[in-house]
XYZ file of C-alpha atoms in Angstrom:
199
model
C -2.746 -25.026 -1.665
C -3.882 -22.552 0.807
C -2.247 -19.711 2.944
C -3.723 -18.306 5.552
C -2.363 -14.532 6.549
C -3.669 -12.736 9.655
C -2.666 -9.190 9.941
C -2.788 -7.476 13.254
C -1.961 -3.711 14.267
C -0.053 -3.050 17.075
C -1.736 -1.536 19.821
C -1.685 2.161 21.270
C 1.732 3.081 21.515
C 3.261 5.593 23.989
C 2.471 9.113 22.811
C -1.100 8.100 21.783
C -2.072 9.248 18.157
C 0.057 11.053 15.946
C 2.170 9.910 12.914
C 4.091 8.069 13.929
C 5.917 6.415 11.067
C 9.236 4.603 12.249
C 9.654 6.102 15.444
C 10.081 3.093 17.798
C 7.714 4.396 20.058
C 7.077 1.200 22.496
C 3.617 -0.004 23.111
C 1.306 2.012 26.380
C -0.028 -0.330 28.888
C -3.447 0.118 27.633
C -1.220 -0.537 24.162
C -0.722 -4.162 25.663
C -3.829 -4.645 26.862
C -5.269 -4.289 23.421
C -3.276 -6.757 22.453
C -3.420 -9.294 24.502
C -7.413 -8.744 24.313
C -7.277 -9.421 20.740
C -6.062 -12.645 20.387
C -6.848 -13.964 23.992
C -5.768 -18.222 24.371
C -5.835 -18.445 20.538
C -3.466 -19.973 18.870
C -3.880 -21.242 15.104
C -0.650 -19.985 13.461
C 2.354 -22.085 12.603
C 4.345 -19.119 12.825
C 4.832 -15.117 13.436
C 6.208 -12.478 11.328
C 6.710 -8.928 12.601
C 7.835 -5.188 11.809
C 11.332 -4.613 13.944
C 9.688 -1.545 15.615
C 9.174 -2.385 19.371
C 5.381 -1.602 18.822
C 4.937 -4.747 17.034
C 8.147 -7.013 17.752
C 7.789 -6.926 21.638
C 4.287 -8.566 21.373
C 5.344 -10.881 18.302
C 8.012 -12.286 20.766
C 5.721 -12.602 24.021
C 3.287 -14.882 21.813
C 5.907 -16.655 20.299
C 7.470 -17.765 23.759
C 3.660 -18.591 25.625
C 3.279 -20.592 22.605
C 6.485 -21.726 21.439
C 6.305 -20.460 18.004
C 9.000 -18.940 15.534
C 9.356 -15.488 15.459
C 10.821 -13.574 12.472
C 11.343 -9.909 12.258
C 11.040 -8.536 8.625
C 11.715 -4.574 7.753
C 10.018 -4.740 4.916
C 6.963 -4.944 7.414
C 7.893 -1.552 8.768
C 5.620 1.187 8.997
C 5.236 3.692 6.079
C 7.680 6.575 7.131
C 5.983 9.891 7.010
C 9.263 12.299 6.665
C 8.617 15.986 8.035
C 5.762 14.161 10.051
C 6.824 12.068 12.081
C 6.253 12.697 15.696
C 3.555 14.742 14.702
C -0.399 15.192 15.836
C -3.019 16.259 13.524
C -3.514 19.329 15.065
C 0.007 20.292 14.633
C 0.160 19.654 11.266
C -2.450 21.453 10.604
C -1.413 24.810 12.789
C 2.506 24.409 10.789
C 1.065 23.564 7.246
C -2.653 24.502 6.679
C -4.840 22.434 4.189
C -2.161 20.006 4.245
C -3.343 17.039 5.601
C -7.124 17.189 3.059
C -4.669 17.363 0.549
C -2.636 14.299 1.750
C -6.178 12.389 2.563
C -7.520 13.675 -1.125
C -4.012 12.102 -2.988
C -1.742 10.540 -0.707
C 0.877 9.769 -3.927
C 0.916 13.887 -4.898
C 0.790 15.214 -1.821
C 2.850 13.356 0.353
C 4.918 14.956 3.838
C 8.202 16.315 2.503
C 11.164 13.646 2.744
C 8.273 10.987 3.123
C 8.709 7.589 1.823
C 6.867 7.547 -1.640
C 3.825 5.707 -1.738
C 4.785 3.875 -4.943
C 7.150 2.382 -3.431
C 5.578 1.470 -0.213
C 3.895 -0.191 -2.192
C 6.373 -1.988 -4.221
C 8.212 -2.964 -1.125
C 4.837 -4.353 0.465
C 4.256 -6.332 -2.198
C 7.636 -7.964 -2.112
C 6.573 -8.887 1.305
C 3.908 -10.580 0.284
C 5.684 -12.283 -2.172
C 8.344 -13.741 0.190
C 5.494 -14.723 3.164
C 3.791 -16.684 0.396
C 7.058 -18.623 -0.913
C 8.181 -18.837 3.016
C 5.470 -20.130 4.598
C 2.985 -21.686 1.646
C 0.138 -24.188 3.143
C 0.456 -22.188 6.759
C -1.314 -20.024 8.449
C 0.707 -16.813 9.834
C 0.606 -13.789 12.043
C 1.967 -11.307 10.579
C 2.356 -8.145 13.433
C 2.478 -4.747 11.576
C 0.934 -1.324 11.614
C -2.244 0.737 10.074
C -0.158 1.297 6.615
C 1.063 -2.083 6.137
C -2.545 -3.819 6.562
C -3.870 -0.532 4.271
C -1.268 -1.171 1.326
C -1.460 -5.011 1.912
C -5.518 -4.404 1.150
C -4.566 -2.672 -1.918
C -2.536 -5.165 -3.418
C -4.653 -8.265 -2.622
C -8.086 -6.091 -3.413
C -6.798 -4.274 -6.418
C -8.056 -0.673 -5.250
C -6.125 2.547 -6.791
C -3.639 3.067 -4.918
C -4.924 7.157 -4.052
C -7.831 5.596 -1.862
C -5.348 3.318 0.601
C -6.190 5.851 3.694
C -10.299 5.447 3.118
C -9.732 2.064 5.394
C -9.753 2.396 9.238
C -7.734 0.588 11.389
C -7.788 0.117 14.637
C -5.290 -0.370 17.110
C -4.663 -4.041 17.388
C -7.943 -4.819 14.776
C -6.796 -7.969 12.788
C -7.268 -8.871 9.539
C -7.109 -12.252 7.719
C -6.018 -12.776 4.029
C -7.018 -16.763 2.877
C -4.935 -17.278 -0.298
C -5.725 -20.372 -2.532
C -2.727 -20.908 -4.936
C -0.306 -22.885 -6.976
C 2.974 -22.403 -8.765
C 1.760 -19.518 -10.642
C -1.647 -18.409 -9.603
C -2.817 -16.559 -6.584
C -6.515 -16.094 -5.670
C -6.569 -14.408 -2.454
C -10.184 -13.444 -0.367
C -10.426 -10.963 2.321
C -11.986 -13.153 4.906
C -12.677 -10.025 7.443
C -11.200 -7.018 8.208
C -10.619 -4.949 11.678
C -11.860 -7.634 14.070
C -10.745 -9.932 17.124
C -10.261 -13.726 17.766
């Protein structure tokens, strides 16, 4: 059997960069634009999945209803939350707490923002996640509408990388990403089919 699992970041939300975490910032028009520009008329999915945060969910239901699909908002999709950072532009962190961020880049899982959500268990609930998309929707190919960390730690869990090295991948605003999982009761062998592109 074979899954297919498409990852796309939401576009540029209001605000522009900073970290943002789980603040429900909504998507910018340009935000939208991305969006829409990404997957253009296509359509292969049998069904969505999205993060709750308006960034992602809003879009997740506009494709859903042009193309009468199911649409299923899942926290455990949610953004990474970044604790003392959120809100917060490089440049500010840097001017409040200095060396901070190249220590954070260096070993996200020491040096993490204070009150931020470990990275362990990011992990651990990213991988659970997984686990439920691929006993939910086996044999289908899905959408799955998330943000930069989510597509990072997914990456790290189907690629095996050390977890320390999650924030060496870029992603860009509304880049998608598909998974192709080939798989029976008990084995998975998934293949990163390409990573940060359009439709």
């Amino acid at each position: 059997m074979t899954t297919t699992i498409d990852l796309i970041r939401h576009g540029e939300p209001v605000g522009g960069h900073r970290y943002r975490g789980q603040i429900d910032d909504p998507l910018s028009d340009r935000g939208w634009q991305q969006m829409r520009a990404a997957v253009g008329d296509h359509c292969p999915w049998d069904s969505i999945v999205s993060s709750p945060l308006s960034r992602c969910a809003e879009f997740a239901k506009e494709l859903g209803e042009r193309h009468q699909l199911a649409v299923k908002l899942d926290p455990q999709f949610m953004e990474i939350g970044f604790g003392a950072w959120e809100g917060k532009c490089a440049e500010q962190i840097q001017q409040q707490t200095p060396g901070a961020l190249e220590a954070f880049w260096q070993d996200p899982v020491v040096h993490r923002p204070q009150g931020a959500e470990p990275l362990v268990d990011f992990r651990t609930r990213i991988e659970s996640a997984w686990n439920k998309l691929l006993h939910n929707h086996a044999g289908q190919q899905v959408l799955v509408v998330c943000h930069a960390g989510v597509i990072r730690m997914s990456l790290q869990y189907i690629l095996g990388m050390p977890i320390e090295n999650v924030f060496r991948i870029k992603i860009s605003n509304a880049g998608l990403t598909r998974i192709m999982i080939d798989h029976d009761d008990n084995q998975f062998y998934p293949q990163l089919i390409f990573h940060d592109g359009k439709l």
